[in-house]
Tab-separated table of C-alpha atoms in Angstrom:
chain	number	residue	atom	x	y	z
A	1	UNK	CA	30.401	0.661	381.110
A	2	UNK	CA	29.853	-2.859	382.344
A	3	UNK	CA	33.382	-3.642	381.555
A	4	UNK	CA	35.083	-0.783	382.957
A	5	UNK	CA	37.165	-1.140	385.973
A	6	UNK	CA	37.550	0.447	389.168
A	7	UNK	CA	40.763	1.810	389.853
A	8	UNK	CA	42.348	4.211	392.318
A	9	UNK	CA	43.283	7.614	390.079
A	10	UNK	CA	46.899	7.374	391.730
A	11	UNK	CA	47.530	3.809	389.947
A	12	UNK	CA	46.018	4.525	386.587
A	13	UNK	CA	47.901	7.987	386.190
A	14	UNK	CA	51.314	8.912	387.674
A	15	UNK	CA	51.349	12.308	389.424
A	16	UNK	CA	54.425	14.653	388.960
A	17	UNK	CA	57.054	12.485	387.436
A	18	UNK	CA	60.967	12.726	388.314
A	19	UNK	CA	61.954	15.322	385.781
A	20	UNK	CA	65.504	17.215	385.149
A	21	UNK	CA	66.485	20.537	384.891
A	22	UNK	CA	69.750	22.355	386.158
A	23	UNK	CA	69.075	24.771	388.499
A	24	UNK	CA	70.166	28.396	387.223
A	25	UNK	CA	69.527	26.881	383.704
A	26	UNK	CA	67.167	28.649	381.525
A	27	UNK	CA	64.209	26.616	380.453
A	28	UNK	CA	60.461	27.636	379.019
A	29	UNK	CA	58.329	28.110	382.303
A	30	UNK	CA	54.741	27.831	381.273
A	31	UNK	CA	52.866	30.559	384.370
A	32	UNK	CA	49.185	30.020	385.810
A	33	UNK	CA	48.139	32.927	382.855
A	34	UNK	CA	49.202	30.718	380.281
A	35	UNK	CA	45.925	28.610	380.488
A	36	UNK	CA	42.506	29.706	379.629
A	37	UNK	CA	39.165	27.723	381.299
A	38	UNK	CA	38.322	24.406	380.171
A	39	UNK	CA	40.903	25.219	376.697
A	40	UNK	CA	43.091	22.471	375.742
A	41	UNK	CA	45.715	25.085	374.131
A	42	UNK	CA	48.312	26.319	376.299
A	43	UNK	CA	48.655	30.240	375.644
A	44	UNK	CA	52.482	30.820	374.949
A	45	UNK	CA	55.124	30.309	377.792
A	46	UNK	CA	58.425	33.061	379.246
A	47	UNK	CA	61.763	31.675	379.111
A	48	UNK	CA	62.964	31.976	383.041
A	49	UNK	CA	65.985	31.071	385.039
A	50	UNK	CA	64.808	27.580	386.952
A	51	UNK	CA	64.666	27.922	390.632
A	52	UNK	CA	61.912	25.303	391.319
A	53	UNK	CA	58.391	24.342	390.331
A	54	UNK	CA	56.491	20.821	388.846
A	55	UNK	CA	58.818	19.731	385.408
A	56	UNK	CA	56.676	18.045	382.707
A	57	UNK	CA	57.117	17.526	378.946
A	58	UNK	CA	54.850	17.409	375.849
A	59	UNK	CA	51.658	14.679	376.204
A	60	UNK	CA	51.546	15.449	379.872
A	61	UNK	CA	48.711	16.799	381.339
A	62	UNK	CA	48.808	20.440	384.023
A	63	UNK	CA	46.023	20.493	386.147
A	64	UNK	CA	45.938	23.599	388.314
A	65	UNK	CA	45.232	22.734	392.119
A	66	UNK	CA	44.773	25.948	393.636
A	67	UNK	CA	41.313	28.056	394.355
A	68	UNK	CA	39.577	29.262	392.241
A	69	UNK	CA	41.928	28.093	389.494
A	70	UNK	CA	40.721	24.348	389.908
A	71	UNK	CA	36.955	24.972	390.187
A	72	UNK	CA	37.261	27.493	387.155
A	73	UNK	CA	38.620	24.844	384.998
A	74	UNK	CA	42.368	25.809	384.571
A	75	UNK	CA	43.945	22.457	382.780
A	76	UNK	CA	45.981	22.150	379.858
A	77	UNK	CA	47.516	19.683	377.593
A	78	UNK	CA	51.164	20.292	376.839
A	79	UNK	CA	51.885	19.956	372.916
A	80	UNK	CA	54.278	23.224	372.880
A	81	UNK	CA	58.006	21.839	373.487
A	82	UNK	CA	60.297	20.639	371.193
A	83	UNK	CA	61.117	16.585	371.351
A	84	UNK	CA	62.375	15.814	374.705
A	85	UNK	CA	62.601	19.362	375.703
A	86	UNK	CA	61.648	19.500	379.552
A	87	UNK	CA	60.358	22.555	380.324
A	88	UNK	CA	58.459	23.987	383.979
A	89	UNK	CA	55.819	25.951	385.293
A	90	UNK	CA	53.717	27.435	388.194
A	91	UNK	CA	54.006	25.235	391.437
A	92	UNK	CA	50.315	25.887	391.868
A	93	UNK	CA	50.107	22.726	388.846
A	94	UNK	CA	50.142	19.100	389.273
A	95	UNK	CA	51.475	16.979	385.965
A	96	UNK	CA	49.643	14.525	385.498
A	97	UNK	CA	51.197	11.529	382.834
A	98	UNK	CA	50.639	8.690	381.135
A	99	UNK	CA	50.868	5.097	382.459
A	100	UNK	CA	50.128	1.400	380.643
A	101	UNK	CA	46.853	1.821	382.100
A	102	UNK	CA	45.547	4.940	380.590
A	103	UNK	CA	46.188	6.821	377.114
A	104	UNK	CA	47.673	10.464	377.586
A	105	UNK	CA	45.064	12.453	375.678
A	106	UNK	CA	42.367	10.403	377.795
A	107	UNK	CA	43.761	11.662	380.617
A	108	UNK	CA	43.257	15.232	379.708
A	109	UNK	CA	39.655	14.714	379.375
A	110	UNK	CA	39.254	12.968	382.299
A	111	UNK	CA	40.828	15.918	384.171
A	112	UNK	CA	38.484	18.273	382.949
A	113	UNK	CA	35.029	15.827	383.456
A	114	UNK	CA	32.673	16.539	386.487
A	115	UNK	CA	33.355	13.116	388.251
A	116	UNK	CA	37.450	13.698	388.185
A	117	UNK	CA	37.075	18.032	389.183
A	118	UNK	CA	34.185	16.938	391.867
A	119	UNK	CA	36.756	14.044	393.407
A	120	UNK	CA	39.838	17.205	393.433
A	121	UNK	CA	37.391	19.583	394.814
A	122	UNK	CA	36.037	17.642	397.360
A	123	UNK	CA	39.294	17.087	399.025
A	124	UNK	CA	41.058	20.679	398.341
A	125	UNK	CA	42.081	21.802	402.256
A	126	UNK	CA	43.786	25.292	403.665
A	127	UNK	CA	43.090	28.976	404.069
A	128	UNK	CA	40.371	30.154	402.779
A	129	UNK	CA	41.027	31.512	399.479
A	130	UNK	CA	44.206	30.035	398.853
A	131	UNK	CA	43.338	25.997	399.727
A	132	UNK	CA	44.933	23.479	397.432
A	133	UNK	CA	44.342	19.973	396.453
A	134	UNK	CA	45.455	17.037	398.988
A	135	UNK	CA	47.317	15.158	395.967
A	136	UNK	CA	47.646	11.741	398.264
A	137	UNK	CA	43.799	11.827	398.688
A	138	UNK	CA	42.917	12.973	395.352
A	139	UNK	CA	45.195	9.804	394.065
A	140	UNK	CA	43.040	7.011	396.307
A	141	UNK	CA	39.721	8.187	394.638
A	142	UNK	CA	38.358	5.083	392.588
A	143	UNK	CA	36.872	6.062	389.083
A	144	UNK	CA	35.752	3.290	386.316
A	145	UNK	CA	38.392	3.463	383.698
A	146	UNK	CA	37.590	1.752	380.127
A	147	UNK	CA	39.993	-0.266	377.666
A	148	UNK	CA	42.829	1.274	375.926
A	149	UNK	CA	41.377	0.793	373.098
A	150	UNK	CA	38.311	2.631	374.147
A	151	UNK	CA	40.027	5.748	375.678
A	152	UNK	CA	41.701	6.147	371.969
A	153	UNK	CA	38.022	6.222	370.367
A	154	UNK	CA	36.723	8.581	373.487
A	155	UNK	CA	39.843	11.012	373.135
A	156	UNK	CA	39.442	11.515	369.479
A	157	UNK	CA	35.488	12.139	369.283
A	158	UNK	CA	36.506	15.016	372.143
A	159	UNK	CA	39.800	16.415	370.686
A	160	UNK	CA	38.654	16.586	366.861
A	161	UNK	CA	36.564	18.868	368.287
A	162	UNK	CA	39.282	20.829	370.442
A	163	UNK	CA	41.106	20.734	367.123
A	164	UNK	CA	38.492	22.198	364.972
A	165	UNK	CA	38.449	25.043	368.063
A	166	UNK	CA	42.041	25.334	368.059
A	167	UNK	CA	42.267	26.342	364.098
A	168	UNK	CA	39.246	29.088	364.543
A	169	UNK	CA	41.489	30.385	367.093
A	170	UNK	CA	44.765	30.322	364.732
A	171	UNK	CA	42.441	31.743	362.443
A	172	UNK	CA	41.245	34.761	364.492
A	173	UNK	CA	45.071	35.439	365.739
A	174	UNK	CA	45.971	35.502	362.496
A	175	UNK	CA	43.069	38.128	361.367
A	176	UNK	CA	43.736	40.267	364.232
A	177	UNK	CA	47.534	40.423	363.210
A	178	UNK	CA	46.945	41.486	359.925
A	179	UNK	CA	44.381	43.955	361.686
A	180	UNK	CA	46.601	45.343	363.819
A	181	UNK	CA	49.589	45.624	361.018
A	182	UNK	CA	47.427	47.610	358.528
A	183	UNK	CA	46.197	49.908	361.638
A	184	UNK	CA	50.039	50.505	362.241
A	185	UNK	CA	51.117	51.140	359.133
A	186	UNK	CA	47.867	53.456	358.231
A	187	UNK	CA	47.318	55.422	361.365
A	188	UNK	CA	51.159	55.250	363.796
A	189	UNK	CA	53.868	55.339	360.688
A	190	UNK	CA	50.933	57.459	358.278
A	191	UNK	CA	51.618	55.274	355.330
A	192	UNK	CA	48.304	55.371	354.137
A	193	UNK	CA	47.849	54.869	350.460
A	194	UNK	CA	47.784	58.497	349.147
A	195	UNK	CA	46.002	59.649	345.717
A	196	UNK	CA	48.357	57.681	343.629
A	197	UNK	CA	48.284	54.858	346.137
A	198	UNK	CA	52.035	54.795	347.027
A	199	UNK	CA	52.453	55.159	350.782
A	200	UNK	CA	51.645	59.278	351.966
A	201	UNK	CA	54.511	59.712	354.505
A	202	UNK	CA	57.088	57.710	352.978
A	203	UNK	CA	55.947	59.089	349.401
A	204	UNK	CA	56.507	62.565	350.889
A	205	UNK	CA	52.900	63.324	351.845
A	206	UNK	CA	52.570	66.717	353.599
A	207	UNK	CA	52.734	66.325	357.611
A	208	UNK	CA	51.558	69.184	359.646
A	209	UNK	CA	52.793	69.665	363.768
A	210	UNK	CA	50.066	69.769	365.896
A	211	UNK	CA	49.883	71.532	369.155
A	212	UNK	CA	47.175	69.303	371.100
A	213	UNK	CA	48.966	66.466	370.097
A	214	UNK	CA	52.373	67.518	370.170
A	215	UNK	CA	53.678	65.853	367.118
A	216	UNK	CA	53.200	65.911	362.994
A	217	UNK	CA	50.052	64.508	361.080
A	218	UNK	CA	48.783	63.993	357.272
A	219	UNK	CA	47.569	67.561	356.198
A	220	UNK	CA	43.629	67.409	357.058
A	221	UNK	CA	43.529	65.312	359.874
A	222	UNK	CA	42.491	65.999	363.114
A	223	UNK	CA	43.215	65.946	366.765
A	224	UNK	CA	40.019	64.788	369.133
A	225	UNK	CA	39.437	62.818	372.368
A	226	UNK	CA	37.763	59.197	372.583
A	227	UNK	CA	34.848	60.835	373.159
A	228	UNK	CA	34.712	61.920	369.743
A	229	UNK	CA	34.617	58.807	368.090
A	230	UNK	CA	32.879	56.087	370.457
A	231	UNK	CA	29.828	56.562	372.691
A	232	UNK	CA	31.200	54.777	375.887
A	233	UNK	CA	29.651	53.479	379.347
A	234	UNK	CA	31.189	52.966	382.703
A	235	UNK	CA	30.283	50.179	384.698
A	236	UNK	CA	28.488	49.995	388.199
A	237	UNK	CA	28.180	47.102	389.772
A	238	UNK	CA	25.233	45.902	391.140
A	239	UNK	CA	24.508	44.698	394.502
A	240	UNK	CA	25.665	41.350	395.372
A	241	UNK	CA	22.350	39.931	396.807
A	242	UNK	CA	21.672	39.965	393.030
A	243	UNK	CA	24.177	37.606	391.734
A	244	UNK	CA	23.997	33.622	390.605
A	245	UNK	CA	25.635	31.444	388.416
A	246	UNK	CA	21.947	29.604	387.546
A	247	UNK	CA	21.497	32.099	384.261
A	248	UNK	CA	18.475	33.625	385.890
A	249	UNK	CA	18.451	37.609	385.051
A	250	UNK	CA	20.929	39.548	382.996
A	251	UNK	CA	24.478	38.108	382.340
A	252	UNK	CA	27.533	40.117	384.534
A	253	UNK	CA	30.685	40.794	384.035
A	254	UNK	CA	32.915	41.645	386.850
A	255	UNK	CA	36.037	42.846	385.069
A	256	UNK	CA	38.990	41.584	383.027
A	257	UNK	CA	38.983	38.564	385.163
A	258	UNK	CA	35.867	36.923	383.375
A	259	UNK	CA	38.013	37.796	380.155
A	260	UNK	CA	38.739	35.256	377.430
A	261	UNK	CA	40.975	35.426	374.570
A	262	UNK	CA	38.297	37.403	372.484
A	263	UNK	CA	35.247	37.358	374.548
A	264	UNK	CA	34.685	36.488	377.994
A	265	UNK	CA	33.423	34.023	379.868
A	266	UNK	CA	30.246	33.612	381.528
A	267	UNK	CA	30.126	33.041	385.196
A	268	UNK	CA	27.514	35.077	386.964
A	269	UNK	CA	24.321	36.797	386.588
A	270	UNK	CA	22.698	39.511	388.170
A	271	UNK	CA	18.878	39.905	388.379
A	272	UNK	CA	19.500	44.234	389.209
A	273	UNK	CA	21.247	44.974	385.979
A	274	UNK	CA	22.756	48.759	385.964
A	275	UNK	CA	25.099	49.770	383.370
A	276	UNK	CA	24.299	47.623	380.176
A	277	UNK	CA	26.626	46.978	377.428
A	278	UNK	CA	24.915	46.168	373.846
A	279	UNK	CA	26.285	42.793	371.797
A	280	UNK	CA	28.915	43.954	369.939
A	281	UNK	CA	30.199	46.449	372.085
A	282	UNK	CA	34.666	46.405	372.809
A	283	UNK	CA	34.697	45.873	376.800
A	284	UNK	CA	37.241	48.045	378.107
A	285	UNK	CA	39.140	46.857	381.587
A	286	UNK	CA	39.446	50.413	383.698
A	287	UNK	CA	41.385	48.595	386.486
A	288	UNK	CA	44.558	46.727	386.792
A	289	UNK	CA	45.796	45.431	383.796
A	290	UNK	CA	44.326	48.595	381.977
A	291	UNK	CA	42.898	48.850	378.359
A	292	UNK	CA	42.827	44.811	378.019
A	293	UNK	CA	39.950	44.094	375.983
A	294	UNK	CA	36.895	41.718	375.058
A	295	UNK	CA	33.679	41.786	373.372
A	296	UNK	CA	30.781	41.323	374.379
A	297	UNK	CA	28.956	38.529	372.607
A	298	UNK	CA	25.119	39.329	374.136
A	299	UNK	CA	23.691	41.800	375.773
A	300	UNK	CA	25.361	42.535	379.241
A	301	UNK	CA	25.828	44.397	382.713
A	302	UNK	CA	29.316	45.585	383.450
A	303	UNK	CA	30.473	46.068	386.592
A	304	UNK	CA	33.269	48.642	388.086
A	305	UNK	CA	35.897	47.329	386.628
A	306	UNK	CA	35.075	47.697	382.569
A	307	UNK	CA	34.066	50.391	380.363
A	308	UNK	CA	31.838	49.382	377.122
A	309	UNK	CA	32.733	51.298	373.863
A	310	UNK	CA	30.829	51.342	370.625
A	311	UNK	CA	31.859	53.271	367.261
A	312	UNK	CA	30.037	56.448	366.944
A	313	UNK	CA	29.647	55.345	362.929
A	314	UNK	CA	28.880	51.817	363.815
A	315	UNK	CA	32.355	49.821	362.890
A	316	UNK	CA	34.426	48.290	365.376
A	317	UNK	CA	37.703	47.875	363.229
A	318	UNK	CA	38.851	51.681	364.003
A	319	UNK	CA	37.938	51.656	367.749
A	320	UNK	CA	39.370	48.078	368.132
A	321	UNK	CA	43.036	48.889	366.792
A	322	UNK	CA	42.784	52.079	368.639
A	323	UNK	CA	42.035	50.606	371.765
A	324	UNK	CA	45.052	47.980	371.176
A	325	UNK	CA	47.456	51.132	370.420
A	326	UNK	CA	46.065	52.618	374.006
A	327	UNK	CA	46.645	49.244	375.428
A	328	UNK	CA	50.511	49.464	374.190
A	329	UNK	CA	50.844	53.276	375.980
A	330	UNK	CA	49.206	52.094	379.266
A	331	UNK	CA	52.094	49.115	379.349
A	332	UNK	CA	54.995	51.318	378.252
A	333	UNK	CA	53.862	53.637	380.902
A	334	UNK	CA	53.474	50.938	383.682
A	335	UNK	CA	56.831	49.411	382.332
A	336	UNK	CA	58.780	52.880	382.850
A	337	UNK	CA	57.523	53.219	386.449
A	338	UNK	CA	54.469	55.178	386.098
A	339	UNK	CA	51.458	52.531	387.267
A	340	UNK	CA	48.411	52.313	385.870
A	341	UNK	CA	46.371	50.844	388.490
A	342	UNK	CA	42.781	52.152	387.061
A	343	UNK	CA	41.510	55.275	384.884
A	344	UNK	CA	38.632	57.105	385.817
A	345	UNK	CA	35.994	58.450	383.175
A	346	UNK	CA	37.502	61.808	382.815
A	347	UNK	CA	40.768	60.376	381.855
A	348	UNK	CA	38.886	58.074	379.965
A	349	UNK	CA	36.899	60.043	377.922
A	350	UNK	CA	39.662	62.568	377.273
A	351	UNK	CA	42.337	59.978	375.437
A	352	UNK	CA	43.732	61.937	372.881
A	353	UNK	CA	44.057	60.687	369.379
A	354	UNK	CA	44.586	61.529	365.963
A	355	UNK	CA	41.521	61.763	364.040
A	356	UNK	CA	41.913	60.325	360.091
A	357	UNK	CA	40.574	62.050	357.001
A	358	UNK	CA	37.061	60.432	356.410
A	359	UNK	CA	38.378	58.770	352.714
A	360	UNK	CA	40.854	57.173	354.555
A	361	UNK	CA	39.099	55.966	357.640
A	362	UNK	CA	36.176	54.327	355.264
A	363	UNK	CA	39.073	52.580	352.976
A	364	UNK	CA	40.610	50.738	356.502
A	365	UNK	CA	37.462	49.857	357.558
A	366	UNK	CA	36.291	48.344	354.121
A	367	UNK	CA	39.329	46.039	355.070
A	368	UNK	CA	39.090	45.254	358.385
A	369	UNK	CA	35.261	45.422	359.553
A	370	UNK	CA	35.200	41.987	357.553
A	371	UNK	CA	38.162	40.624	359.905
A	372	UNK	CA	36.129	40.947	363.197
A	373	UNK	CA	32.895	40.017	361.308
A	374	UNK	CA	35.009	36.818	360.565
A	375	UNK	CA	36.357	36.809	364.302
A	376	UNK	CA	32.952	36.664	365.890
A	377	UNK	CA	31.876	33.731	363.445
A	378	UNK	CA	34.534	31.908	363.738
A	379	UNK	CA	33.747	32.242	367.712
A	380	UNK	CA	30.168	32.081	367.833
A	381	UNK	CA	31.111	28.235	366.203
A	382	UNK	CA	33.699	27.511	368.625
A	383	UNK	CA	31.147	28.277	371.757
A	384	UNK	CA	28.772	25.667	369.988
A	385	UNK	CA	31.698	23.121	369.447
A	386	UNK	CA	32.738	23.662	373.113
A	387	UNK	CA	28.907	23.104	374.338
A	388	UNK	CA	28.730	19.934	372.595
A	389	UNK	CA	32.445	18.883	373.650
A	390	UNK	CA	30.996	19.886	376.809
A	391	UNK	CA	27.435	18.260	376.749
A	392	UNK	CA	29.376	14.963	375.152
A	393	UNK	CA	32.132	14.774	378.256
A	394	UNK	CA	30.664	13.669	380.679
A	395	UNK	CA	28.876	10.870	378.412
A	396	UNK	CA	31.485	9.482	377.613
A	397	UNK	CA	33.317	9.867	380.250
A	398	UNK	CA	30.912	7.298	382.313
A	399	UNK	CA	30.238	5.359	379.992
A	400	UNK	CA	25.972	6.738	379.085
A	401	UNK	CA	26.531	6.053	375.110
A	402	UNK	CA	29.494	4.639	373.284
A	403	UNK	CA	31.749	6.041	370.625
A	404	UNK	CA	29.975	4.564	367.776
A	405	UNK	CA	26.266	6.135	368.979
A	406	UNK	CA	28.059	9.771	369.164
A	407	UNK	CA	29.436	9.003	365.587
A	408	UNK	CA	26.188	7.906	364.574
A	409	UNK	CA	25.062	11.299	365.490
A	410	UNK	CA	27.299	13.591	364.718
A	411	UNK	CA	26.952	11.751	361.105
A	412	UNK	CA	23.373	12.222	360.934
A	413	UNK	CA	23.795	15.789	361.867
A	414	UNK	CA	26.041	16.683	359.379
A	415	UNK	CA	24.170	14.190	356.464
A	416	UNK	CA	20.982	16.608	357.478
A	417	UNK	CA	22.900	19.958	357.188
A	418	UNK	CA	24.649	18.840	353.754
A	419	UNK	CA	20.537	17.810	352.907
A	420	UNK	CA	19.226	21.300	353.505
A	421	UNK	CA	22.351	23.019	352.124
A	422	UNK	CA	21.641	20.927	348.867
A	423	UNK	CA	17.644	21.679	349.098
A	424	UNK	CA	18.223	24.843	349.311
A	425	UNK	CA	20.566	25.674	346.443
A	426	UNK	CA	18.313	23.868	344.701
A	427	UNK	CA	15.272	26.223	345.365
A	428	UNK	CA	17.214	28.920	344.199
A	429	UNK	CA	19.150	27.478	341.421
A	430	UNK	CA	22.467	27.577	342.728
A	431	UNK	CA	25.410	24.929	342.382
């Protein structure tokens, strides 16, 4: 730390570099929805007709400006384009890039530590609700800035550990594809493996029109409501004397807006919880955008805007992919001009579905309960890698222990769990 060096943020990193694209052109526009808090990973992008809006290309840095986006942690590394593909986004971003003075995945974490989010905080200015960083005083903030050399070492500690994040996550897309595919080709197209185990519809399997549901299904199925198959909870929020973000009392969640890409995130607690949602529970959004779902990783009060749902027979895999196929009826509906802006419990509670013969239902879920059993491990890891990317950050960040010392123990860590791992399959004889 002794031989880092002040310098003005503005001279170390250059902010919103001259960029190209053809106005009218169509480019890949990467939106404001397209990053997730404190997640390196951008989420996808739209391909848009350019009009305006910050240009950047891969290795630069978007760092959103705007409240609450800042302050919620809304910065992203760009790794998505093709080679010297210039692409654009929200104007609500600033691109941040890489100079001889500072290495461009350094950057990235020095955008999302305390000392750099307090300095673009602190001089954010406007309406309330809608103030935005002052780039030209953000850029004459001083922070101590290490070696190249050092920034390499600093940048890898923190994004092997993004990386090991980013392949759970490939991971769980992946298992909720191949979820979602089996659920389709079971339960929407009724290809089912039938007694022989060729596929029942397509084999010729017996389909019977239904009244209530106003369309065929497998002989021996049923129609019901989602009240049939998942014991479900509305939210009420409690009253907002109760809340704070210093984890005392029950954790809250608001509505889809504290949403992650599996399970949300936690910002507030409330010390009156009302409605309670159990762990493993599907969180439901009942307000604008409808049927978008979470789960809920602890114990939990909802608030107005979610519904908790649990599995009358105690799977998720069922209720999950029926959810998603809700989800896609609610967006073809808001799509063809009928809104959804919320659903009520009636409506809720009276979804109509398609009820499977029992054989059936228990072979799908042999399949896919492991899937989400997999999902929540795979994310239960990634919230401890992102606690110690998080604890380590800062750190490192000013210099309180050097690369080697994390190493050190990280190595020690691991030498330990490989020790009991080994102890322990030696207890019970196993290789």
């Amino acid at each position: 730390m002794n031989k880092w060096k002040m310098m003005p943020i503005g001279k170390v990193i250059k902010f919103n570099p001259p960029e190209r694209i053809p106005k009218g052109s169509i480019a890949k526009k990467i939106p404001m929805g397209s990053l997730t808090e404190f997640q390196r990973k951008i989420n996808g992008f739209e391909l848009a007709e350019f009009k305006s809006g910050p240009k950047f290309r891969n290795n630069d840095t978007l760092l959103a400006k705007i409240t609450p986006c800042l302050e919620n942690g809304k910065t992203a590394y760009v790794d998505i384009l093709e080679d010297n593909e210039v692409a654009f986004g929200s104007s609500e971003f600033i691109v941040l890039r890489e100079t001889n003075f500072i290495n461009r995945e350094f950057i990235y974490y020095l955008a999302i530590s305390p000392t750099f989010r307090y300095r673009a905080i602190s001089c954010m200015e406007g309406t309330s609700g809608r103030q935005r960083v002052n780039e030209n005083t953000l850029k004459n903030f001083e922070l101590p800035i290490p070696s190249i050399i050092e920034q390499k070492q600093i940048a890898k500690v923190l994004s092997d550990l993004d990386a090991k994040i980013e392949v759970n996550n490939n991971i769980n897309q992946e298992l909720e594809a191949m979820a979602k595919t089996l659920y389709d080709y079971w339960f929407v197209q009724f290809d089912f493996p039938d007694a022989n185990g060729k596929p029942y519809k397509s084999s010729g399997g017996k389909m019977l029109y239904n009244e209530e549901l106003k369309r065929g299904i497998p002989e021996g199925w049923e129609d019901g409501v989602l009240s049939d198959i998942a014991n479900i909870t509305m939210g009420q929020s409690p009253s907002g004397s109760s809340y704070n973000e210093e984890g005392i009392g029950t954790v809250f969640y608001q509505g889809s807006t504290d949403f992650g890409l599996r399970f949300p995130t936690v910002r507030k607690y409330t010390t009156e919880p009302s409605r309670i949602a159990e762990e493993g529970d599907i969180l439901l959004s009942v307000r604008a955008p409808v049927g978008t779902l979470n789960q809920a990783m602890e114990s939990c009060c909802i608030g107005r805007g979610l519904a908790a749902l649990r599995e009358k027979e105690g799977s998720i895999s069922f209720l999950w992919s029926q959810m998603e196929y809700f989800k896609q009826v609610f967006d073809r509906r808001n799509t063809s001009g009928t809104t959804f802006g919320s659903i009520n419990k009636d409506d809720l509670f009276g979804l109509e579905l398609c009820i499977p013969d029992k054989a059936v239902l228990k072979k799908f879920k042999k399949i896919v309960d492991p899937f989400h059993n997999q999902i929540i491990v795979n994310s239960k890891q990634n919230q401890k890698l992102a606690e110690l990317r998080d604890w380590l950050l800062p750190m490192l960040m000013n210099g309180q222990v050097t690369v080697g010392e994390v190493e050190n123990v990280l190595r020690q860590a691991q030498d330990d769990k490989l020790g009991m791992v080994a102890e322990e399959n030696g207890k019970y004889g196993k290789g």
